[in-house]
PDB file of C-alpha atoms in Angstrom:
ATOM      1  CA  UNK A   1      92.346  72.602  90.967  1.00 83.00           C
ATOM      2  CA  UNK A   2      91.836  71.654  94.825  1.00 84.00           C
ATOM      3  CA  UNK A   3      88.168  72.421  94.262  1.00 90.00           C
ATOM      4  CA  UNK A   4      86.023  72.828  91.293  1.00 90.00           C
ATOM      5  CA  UNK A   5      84.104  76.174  89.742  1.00 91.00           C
ATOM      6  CA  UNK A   6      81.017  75.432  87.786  1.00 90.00           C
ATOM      7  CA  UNK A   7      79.374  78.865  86.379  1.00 86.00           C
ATOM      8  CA  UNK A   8      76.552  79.816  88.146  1.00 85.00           C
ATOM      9  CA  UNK A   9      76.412  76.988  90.598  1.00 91.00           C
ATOM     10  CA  UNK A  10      76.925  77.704  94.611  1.00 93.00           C
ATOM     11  CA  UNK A  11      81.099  76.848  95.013  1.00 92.00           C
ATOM     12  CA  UNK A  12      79.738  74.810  97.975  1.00 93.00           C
ATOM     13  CA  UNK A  13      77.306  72.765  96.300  1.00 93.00           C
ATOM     14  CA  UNK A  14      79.391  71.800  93.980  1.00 92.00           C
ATOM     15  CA  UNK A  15      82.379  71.118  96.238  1.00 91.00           C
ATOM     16  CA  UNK A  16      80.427  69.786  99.464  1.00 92.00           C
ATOM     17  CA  UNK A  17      83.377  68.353 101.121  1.00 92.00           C
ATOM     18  CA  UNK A  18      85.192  71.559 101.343  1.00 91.00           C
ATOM     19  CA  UNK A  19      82.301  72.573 104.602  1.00 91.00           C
ATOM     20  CA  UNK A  20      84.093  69.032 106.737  1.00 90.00           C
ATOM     21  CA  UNK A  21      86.896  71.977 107.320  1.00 92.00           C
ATOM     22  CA  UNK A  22      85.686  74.800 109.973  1.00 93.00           C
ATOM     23  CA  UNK A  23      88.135  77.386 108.286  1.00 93.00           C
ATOM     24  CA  UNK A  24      86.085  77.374 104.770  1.00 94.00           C
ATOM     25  CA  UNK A  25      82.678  77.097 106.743  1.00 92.00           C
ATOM     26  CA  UNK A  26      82.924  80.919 107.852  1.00 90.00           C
ATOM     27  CA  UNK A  27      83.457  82.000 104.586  1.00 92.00           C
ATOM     28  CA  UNK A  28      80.676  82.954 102.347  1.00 91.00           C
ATOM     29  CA  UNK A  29      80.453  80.981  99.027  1.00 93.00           C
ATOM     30  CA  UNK A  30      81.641  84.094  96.960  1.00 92.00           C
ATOM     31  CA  UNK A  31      84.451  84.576  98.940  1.00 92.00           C
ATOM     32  CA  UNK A  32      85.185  80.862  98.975  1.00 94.00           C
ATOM     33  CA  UNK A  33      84.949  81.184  95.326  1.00 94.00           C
ATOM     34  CA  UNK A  34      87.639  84.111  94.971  1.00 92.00           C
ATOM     35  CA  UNK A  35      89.532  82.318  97.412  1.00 93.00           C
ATOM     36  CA  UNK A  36      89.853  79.399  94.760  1.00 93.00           C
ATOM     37  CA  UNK A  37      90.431  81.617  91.846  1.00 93.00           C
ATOM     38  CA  UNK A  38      93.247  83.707  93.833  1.00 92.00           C
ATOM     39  CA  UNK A  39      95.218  80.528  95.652  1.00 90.00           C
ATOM     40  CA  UNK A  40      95.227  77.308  94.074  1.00 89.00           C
ATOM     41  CA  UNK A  41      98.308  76.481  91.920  1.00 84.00           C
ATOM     42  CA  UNK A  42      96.404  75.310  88.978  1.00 85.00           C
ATOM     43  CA  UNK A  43      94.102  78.851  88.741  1.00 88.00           C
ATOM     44  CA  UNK A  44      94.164  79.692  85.196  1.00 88.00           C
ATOM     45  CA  UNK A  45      95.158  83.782  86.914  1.00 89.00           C
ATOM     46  CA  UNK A  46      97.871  82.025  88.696  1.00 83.00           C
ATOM     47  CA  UNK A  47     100.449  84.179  86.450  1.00 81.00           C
ATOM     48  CA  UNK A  48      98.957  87.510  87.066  1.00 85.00           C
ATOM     49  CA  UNK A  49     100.905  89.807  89.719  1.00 84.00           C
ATOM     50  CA  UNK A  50      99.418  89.350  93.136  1.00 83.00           C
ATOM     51  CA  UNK A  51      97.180  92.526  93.191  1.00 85.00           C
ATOM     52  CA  UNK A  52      95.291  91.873  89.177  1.00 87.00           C
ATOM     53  CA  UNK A  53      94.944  88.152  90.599  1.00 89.00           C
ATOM     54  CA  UNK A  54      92.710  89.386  93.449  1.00 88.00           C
ATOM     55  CA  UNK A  55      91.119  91.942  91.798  1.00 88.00           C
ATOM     56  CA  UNK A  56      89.869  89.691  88.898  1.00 90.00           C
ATOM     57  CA  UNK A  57      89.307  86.788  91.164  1.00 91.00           C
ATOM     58  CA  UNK A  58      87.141  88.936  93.087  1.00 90.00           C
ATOM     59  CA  UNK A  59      85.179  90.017  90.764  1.00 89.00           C
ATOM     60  CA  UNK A  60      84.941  86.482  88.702  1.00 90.00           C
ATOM     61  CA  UNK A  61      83.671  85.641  92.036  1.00 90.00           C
ATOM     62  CA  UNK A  62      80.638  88.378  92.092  1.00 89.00           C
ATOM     63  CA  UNK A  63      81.995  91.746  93.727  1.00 87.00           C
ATOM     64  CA  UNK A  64      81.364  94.432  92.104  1.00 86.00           C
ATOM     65  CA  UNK A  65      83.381  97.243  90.869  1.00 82.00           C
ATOM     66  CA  UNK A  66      82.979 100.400  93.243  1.00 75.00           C
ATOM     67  CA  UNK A  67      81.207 103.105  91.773  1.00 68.00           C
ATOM     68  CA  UNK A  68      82.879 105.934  93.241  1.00 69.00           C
ATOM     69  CA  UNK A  69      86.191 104.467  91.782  1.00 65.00           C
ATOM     70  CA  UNK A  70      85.421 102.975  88.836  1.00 66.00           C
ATOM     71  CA  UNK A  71      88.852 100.883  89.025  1.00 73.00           C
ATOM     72  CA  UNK A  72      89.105  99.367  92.379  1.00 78.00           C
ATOM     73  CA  UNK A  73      86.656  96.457  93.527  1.00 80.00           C
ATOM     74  CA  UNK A  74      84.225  97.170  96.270  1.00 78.00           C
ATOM     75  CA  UNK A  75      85.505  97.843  99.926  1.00 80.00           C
ATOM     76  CA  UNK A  76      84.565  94.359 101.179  1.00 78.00           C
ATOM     77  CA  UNK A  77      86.695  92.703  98.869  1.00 82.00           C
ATOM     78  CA  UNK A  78      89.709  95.221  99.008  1.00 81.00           C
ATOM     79  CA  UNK A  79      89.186  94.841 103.383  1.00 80.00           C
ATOM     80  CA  UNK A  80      89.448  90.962 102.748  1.00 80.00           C
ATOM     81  CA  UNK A  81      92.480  91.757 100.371  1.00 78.00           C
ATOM     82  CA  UNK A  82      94.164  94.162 102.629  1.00 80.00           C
ATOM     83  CA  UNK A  83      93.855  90.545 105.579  1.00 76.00           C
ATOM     84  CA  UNK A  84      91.374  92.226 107.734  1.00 78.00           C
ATOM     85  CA  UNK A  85      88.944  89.648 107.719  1.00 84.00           C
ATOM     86  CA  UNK A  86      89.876  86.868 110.143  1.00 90.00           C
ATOM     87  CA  UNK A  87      87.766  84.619 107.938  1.00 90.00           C
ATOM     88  CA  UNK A  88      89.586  85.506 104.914  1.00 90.00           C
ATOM     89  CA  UNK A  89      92.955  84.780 106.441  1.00 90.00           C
ATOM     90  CA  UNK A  90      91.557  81.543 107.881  1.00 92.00           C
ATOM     91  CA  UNK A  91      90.769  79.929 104.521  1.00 92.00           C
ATOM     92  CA  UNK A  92      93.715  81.242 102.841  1.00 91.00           C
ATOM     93  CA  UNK A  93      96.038  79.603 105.570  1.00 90.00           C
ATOM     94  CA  UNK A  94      94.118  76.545 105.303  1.00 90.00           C
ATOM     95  CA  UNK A  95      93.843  75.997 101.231  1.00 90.00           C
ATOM     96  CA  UNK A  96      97.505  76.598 101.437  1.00 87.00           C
ATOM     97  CA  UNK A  97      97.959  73.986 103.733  1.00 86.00           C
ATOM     98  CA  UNK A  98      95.667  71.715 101.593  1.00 86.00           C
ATOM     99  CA  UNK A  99      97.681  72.381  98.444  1.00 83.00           C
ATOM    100  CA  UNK A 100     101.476  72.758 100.143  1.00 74.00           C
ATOM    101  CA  UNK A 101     103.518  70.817  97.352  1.00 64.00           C
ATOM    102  CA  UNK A 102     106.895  70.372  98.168  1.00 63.00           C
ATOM    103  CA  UNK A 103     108.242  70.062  94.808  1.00 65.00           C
ATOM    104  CA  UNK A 104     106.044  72.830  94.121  1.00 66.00           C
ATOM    105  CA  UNK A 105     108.347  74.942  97.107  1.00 70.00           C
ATOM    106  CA  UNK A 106     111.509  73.483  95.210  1.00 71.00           C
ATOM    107  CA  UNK A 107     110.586  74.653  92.033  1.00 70.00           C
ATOM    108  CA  UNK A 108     110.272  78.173  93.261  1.00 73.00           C
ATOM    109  CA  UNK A 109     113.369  78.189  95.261  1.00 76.00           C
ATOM    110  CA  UNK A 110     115.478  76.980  91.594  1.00 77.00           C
ATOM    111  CA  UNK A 111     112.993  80.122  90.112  1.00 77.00           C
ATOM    112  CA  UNK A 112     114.515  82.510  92.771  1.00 79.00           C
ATOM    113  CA  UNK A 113     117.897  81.370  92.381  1.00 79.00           C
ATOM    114  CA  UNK A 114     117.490  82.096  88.833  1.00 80.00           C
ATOM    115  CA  UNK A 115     116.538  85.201  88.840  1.00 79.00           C
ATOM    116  CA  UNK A 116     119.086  86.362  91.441  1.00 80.00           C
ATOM    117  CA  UNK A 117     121.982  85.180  88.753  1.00 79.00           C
ATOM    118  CA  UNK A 118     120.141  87.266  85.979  1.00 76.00           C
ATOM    119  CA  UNK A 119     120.041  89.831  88.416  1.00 77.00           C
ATOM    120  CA  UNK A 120     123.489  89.981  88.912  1.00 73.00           C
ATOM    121  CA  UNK A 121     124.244  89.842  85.508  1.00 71.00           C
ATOM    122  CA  UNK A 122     122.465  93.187  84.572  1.00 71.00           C
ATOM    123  CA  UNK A 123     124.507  95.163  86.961  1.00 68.00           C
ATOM    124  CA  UNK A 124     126.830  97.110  85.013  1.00 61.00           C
ATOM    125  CA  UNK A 125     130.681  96.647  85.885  1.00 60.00           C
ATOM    126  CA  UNK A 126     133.246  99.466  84.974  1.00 60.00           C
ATOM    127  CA  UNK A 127     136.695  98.649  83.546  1.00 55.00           C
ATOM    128  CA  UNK A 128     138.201 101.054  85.465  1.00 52.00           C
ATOM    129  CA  UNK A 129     136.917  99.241  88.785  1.00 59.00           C
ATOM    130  CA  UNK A 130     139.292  97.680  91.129  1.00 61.00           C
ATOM    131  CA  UNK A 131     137.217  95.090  92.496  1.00 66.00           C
ATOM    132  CA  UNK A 132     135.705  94.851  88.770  1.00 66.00           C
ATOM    133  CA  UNK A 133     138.153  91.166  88.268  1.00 69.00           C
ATOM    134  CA  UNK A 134     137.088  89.930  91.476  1.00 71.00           C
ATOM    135  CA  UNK A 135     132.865  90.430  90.539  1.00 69.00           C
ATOM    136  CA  UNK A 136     133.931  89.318  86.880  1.00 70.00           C
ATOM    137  CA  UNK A 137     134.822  85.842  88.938  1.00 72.00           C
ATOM    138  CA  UNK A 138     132.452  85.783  91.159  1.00 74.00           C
ATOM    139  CA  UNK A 139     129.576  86.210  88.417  1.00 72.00           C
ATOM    140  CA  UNK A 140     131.863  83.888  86.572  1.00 75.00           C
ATOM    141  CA  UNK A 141     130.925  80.853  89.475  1.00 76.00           C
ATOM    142  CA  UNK A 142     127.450  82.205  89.397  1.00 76.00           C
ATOM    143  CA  UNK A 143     126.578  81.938  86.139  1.00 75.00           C
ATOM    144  CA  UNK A 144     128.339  78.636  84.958  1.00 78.00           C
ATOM    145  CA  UNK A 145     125.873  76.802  87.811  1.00 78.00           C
ATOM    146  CA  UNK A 146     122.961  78.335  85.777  1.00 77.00           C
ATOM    147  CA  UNK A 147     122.310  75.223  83.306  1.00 80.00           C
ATOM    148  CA  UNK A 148     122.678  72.880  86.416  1.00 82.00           C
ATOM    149  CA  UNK A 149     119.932  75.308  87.787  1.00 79.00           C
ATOM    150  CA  UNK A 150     118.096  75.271  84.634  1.00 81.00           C
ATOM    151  CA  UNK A 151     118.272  71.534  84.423  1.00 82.00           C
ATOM    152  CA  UNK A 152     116.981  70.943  87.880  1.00 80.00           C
ATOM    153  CA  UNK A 153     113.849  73.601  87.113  1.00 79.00           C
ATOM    154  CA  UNK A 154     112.995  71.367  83.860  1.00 80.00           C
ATOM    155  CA  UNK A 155     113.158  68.351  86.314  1.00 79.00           C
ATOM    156  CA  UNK A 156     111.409  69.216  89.077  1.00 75.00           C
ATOM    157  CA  UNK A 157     108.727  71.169  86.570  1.00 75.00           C
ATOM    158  CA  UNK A 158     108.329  67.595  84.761  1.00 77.00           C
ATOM    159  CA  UNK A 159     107.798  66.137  87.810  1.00 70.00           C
ATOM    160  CA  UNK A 160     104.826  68.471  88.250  1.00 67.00           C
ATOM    161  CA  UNK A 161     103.612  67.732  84.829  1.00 69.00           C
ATOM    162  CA  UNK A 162     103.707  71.393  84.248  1.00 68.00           C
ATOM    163  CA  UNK A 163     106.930  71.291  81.898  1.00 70.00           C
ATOM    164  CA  UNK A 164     105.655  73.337  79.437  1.00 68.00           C
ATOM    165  CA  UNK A 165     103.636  76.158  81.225  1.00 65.00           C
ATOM    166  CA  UNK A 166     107.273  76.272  83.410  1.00 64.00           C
ATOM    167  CA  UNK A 167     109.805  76.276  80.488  1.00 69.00           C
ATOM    168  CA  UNK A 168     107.871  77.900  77.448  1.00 62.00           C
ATOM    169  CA  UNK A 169     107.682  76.026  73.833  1.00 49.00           C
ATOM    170  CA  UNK A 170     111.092  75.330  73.158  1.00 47.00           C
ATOM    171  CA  UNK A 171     110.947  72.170  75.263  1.00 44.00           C
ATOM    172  CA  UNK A 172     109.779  70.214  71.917  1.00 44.00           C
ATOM    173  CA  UNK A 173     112.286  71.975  69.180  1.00 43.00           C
ATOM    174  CA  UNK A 174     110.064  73.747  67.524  1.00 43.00           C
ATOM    175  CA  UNK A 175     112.328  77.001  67.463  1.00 43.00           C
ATOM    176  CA  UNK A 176     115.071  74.611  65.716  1.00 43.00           C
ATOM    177  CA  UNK A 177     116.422  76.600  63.271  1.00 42.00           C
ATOM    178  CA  UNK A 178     115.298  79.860  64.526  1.00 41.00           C
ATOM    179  CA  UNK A 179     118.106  82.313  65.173  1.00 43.00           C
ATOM    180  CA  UNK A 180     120.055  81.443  68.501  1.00 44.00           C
ATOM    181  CA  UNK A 181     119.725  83.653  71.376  1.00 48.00           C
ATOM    182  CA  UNK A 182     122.853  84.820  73.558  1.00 48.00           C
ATOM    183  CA  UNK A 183     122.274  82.643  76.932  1.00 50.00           C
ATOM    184  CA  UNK A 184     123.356  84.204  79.835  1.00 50.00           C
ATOM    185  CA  UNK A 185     126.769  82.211  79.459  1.00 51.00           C
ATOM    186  CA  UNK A 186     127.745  83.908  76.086  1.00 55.00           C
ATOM    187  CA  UNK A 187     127.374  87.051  78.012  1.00 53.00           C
ATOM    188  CA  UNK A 188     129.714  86.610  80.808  1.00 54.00           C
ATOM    189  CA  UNK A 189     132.472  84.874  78.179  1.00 55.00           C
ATOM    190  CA  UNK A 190     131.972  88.163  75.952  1.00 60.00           C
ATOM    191  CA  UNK A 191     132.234  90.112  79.203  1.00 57.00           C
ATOM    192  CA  UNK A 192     135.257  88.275  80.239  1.00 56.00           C
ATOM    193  CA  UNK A 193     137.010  88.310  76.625  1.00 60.00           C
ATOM    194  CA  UNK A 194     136.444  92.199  76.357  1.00 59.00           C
ATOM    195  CA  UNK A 195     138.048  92.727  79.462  1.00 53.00           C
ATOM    196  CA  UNK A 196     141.039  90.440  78.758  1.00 53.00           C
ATOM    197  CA  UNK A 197     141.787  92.609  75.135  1.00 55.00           C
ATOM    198  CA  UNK A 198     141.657  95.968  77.078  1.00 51.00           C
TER     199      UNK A 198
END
């Protein structure tokens, strides 16, 4: 991480260079501290949908739960959430800026990519359609530049040193053996044959 937590030790104490920048000198050390646990790259809640990372970074970092609504955190953390504190927005920008990773930014462009060709592929496509040969092509193109895509993610995650945490266990063949899953390439061929026997 781009600055260490130690339990129960002031996040500015214990990361005294962070004060040299004016943007992280405004902030008070518990937000500092959620601000840490919500943006770095290497937070272990890094996975967690955008509004649970906040919400348990916030309170990891010492707000409390409100107690008129026992499930949202209290109103000084949701303001800061909701980017109406100008101090807030100030560190974010700034740790952001610390952290920017350009292979990091490639790696999530090859994710998005991704997804958009699974995407594709779960839209349904009638028989009957006229137009339903011309999308059977063009997710056809799509879908044979997914192990190029899938390749390059591996790559570029390696690169990282996060190859595992990116790609899941079956990077070291331990699911040899195991049944084999239909990739999304088997898909589009059995797409392709059923429509070529009708």
């Amino acid at each position: 991480m781009l600055f260490q937590i130690e339990p129960n030790k002031d996040v500015f104490k214990t990361n005294p260079e962070a004060l040299i920048y004016v943007e992280f000198k405004n902030m008070t050390p518990k937000m500092f501290k959620c601000l840490i646990l919500y943006a770095d790259y290497k937070s272990p809640l890094r996975q967690k949908p955008k509004d649970d990372r906040f919400k348990l970074a916030a309170m990891q970092a010492g707000y409390k739960i409100d107690s008129s609504h026992h499930t949202q955190i209290e109103k000084r953390a949701r303001e800061i959430f909701a980017t109406e504190n100008k101090y807030w927005n100030a560190g974010y920008t700034k740790y952001m800026e610390l952290q920017h990773d350009e292979d990091r930014e490639s790696l999530e462009m090859v994710e998005s990519q991704i997804n958009n060709i699974r995407d594709i592929m779960k839209v349904a496509i009638k028989a009957a359609d006229e137009k339903a040969e011309s999308i059977l092509l063009s997710r056809t193109k799509l879908i044979t530049s997914l192990p190029e895509l899938l390749e390059t993610k591996r790559k570029i995650a390696r690169i990282l040193d996060i190859e595992m945490e990116v790609m899941g266990d079956s990077i070291d063949g331990s699911d040899e053996g195991a049944p084999r899953k239909l990739s999304l390439v088997d898909v589009i061929n059995e797409e392709l044959s059923t429509n070529e026997d009708e």
